XYZ file of C-alpha atoms in Angstrom:
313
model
C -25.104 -69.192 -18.285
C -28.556 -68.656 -16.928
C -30.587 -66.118 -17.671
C -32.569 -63.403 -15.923
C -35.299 -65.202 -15.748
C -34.329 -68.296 -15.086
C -32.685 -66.530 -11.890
C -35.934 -65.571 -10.917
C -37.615 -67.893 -10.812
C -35.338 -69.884 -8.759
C -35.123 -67.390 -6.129
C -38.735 -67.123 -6.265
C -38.987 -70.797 -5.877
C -36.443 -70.466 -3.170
C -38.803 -67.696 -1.530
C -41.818 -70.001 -1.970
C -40.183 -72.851 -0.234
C -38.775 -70.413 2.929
C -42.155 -68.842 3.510
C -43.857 -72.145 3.479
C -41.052 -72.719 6.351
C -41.846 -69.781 8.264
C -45.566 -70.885 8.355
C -44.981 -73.959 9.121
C -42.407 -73.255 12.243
C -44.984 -70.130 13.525
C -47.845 -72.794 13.470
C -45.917 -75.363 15.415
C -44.317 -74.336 18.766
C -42.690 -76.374 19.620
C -40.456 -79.930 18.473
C -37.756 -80.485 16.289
C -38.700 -79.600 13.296
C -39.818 -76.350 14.459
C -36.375 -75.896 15.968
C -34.770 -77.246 12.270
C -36.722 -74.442 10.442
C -35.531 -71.933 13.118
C -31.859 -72.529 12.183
C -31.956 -71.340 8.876
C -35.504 -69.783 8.020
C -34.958 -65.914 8.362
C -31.345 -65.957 7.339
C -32.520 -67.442 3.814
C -34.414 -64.669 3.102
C -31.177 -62.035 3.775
C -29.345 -64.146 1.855
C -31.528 -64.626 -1.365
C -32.428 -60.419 -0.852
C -28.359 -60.164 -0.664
C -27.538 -62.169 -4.179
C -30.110 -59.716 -6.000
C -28.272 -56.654 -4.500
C -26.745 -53.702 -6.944
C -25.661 -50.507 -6.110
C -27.273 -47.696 -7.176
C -27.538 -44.125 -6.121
C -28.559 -43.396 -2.689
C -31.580 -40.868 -3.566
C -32.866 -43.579 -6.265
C -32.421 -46.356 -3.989
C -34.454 -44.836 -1.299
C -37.113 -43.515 -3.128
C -37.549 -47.203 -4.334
C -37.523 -48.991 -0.885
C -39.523 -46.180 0.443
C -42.141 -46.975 -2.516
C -41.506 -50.992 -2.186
C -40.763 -51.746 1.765
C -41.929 -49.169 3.916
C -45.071 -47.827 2.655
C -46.389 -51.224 2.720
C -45.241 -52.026 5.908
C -46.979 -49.206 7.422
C -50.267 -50.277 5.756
C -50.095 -54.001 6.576
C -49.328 -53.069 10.126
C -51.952 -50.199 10.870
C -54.428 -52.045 9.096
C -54.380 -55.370 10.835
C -53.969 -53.329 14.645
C -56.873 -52.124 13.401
C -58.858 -55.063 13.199
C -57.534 -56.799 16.064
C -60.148 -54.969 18.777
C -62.974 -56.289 16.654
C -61.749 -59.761 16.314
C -60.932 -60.396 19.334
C -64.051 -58.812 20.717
C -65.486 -60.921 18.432
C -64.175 -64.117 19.938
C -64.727 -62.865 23.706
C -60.909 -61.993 24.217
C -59.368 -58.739 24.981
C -57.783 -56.963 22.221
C -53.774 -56.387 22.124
C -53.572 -53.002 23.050
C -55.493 -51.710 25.624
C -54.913 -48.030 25.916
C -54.255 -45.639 22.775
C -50.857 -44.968 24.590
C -49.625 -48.482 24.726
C -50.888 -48.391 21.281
C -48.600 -45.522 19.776
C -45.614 -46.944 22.043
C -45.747 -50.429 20.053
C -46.424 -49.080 17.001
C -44.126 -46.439 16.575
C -41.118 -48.675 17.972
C -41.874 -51.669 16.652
C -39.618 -54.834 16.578
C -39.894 -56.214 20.280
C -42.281 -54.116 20.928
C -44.955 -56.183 18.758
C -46.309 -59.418 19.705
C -48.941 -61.559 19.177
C -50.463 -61.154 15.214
C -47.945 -58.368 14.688
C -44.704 -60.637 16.087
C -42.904 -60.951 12.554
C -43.266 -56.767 11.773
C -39.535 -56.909 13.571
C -38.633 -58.355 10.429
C -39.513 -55.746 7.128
C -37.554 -52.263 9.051
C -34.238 -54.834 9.907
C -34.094 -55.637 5.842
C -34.773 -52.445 4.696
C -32.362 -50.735 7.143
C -29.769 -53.430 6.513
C -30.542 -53.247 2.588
C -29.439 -49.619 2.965
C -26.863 -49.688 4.632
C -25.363 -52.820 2.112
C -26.366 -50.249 -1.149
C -23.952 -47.319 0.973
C -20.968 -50.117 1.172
C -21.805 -50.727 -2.258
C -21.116 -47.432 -3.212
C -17.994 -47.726 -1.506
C -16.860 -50.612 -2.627
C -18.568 -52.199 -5.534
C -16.562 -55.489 -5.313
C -17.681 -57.424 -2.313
C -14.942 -59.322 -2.313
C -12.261 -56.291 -1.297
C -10.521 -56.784 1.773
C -12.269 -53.693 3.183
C -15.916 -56.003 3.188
C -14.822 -58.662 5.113
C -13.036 -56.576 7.622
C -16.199 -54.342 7.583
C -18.146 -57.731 8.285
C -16.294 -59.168 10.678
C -16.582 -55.694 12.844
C -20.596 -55.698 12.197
C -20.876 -60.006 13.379
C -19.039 -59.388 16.288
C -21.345 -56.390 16.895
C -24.492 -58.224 16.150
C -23.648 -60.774 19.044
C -22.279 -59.103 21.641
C -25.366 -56.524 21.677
C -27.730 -59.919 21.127
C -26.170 -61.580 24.214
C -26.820 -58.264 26.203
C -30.437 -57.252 25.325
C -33.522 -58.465 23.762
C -35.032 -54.537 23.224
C -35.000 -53.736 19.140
C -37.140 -51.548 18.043
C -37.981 -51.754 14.470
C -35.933 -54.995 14.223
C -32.384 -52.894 14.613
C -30.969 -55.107 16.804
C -30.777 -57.315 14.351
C -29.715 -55.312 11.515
C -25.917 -56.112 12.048
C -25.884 -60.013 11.530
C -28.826 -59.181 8.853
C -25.790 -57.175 7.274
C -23.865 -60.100 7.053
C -25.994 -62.310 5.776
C -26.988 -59.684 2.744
C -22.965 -59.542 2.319
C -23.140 -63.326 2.251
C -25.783 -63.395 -0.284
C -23.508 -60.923 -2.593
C -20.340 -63.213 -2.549
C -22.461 -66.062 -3.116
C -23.527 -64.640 -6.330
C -20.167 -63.574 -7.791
C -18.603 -66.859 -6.727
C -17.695 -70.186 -9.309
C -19.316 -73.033 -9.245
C -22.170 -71.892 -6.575
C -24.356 -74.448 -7.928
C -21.541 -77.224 -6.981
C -22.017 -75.559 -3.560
C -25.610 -75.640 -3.071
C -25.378 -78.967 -3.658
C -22.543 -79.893 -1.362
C -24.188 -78.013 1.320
C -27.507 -79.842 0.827
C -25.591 -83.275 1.001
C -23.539 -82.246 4.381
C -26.986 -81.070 5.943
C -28.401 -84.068 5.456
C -26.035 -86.304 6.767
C -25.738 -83.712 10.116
C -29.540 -83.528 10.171
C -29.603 -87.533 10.513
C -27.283 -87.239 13.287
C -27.925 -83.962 15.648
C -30.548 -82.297 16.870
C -30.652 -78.083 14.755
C -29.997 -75.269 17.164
C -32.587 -72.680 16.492
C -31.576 -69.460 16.422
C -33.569 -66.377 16.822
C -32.849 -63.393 15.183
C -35.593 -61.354 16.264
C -34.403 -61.228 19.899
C -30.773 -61.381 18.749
C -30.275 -65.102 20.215
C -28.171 -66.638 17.929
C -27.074 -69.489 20.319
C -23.793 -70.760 19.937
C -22.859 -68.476 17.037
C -19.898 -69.670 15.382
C -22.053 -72.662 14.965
C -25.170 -72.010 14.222
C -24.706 -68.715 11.960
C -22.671 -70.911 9.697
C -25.178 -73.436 9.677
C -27.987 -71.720 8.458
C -25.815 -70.170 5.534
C -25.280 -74.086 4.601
C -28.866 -75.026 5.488
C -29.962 -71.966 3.245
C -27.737 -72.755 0.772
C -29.178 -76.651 0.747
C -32.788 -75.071 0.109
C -31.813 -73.203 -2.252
C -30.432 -76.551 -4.342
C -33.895 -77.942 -3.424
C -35.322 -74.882 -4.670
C -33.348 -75.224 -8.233
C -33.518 -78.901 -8.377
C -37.392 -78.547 -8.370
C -38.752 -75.151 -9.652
C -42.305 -76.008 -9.581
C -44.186 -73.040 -10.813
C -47.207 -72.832 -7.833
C -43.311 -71.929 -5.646
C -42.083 -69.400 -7.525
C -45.572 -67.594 -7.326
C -45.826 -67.943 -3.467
C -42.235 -66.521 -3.726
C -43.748 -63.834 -5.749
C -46.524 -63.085 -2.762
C -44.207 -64.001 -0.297
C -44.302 -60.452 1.819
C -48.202 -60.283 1.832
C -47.847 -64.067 3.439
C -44.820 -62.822 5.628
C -47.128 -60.047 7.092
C -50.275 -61.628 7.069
C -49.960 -65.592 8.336
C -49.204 -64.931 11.722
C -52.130 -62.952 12.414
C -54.532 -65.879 10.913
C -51.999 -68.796 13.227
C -52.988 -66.269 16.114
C -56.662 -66.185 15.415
C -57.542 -69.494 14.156
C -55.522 -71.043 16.925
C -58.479 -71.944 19.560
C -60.117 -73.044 16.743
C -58.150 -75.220 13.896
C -55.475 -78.166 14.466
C -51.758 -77.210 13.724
C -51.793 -78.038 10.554
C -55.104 -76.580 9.140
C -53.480 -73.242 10.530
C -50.378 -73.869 8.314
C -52.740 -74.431 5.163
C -54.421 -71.456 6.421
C -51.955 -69.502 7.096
C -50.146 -69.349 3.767
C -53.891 -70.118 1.916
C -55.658 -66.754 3.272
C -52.827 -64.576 2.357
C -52.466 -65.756 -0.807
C -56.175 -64.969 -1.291
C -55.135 -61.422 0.482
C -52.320 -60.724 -2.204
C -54.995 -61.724 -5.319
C -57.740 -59.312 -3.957
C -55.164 -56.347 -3.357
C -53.574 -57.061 -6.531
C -56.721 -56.120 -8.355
C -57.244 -52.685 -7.903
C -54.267 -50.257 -8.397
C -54.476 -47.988 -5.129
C -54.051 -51.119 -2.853
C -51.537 -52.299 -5.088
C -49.751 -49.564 -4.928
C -50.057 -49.240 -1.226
C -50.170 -52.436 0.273
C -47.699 -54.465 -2.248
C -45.514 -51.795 -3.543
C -45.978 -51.870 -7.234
């Protein structure tokens, strides 16, 4: 039986691997592996968020993603629009918003509406939304294996693609909170099912072998493309579930901390990738752009206010 903390620090390790994959496929633009780490990289995380899911009362529940989620968000994203007009200034560019209107539009929406450094912010409101929404079924029905989940999923999937095929607009990530839904779901039958290790591994074997042979759809969640889903959504369950083997097989400890730090890196790399890129090859802005948040996460971590407001503790 493993323990709680043994748990941990596999999914940490998990985390640490995934975010190292979401650097890496925001730094590179383009080429297969890119496209590989585009399959699977954002379902992972609604997976992994999905096993650790429990219900618990609404009001508590709130009050803790409020404290956790959203407060940073909101920090993390006001801060760096703040900085952009004086970077970019700095570097001779012009800054991403140009009027205080087109300002308050982007940042109040959200999701699509962000681009440039603040492209991934689509991605904290879909989990929290989708988080709440899995705690409310919870309630409901604490065994996520009743009938009355999978018919509930099924009806949210086919939801998720038929408004993906039809629009790209989402603000604060909602259009992809369905599919996000499912994959938390996923997550929560992964944990209560036998022999899931046997099935990490299986899955890491069969993506290997398919890897050799085909080029990886990418999917993109953000703008609700999920290509040819009955193919590719399974695919990044089993290429998830593959990293996650990876992830156990190999629980190095410098992973489980960047799994531990892996939000300050979510909201912070793409904004260094953005800046750096005139300057730096590819892959000094993937060392960068996990290195400098890392460096973020230590300094906040030492005082309690920004602690409290920009990490959640």
């Amino acid at each position: 039986m493993m323990t709680r903390g043994e748990r941990l620090d596999w999914l940490d390790a998990a985390k640490g691997l995934g975010i190292i994959l979401v650097v890496i496929g925001h730094a590179w633009t383009k080429g297969q592996m890119r496209d590989t780490i585009y399959a699977f990289h954002m379902p992972l995380f609604f997976l992994l968020a999905g096993y650790t899911a429990r219900p618990k009362p609404m009001a508590q529940y709130l009050s803790a993603q409020l404290r956790s989620m959203a407060i940073p968000y909101v920090a993390f994203l006001l801060t760096l629009a703040a900085i952009d007009p004086l970077i970019e200034h700095a570097r001779g560019y012009l800054p991403m918003f140009r009027t205080w209107e087109a300002a308050g539009r982007a940042l109040l929406l959200g999701g699509s509406e962000l681009s440039g450094p603040l492209t991934i912010f689509w991605f904290i409101p879909c989990l929290l939304v989708a988080r709440i929404m899995q705690n409310a079924l919870l309630l409901l029905w604490p065994d996520v294996r009743d009938w009355r989940w999978f018919v509930a999923m099924a009806a949210a999937l086919w939801f998720g693609i038929w408004i993906g095929a039809r629009t790209d607009f989402s603000p604060l990530g909602l259009l992809s909170v369905p599919v996000a839904l499912v994959f938390l779901w996923l997550g929560a039958v992964w944990r209560v099912t036998p022999l899931q290790g046997c099935m990490a591994f299986l899955a890491a074997i069969a993506v290997f072998f398919w890897v050799l042979g085909e080029p990886v759809p990418p999917i993109n969640m953000k703008a609700g493309d999920y290509g040819d889903p009955l193919f590719a959504l399974p695919l990044a369950v089993l290429m998830s579930l593959a990293l996650v083997w990876v992830a156990k097989a190999i629980p190095w400890r410098p992973l489980v901390i960047l799994g531990q730090m892996s939000m300050v890196i979510m909201y912070c790399h793409v904004a260094v990738i953005h800046y750096g890129r005139p300057y730096f090859s590819t892959l000094t802005l993937a060392v960068l752009g996990v290195g400098i948040p890392v460096l973020v996460h230590i300094l906040l971590a030492r005082w309690r206010w920004s602690a409290r407001i920009f990490l959640g503790k």
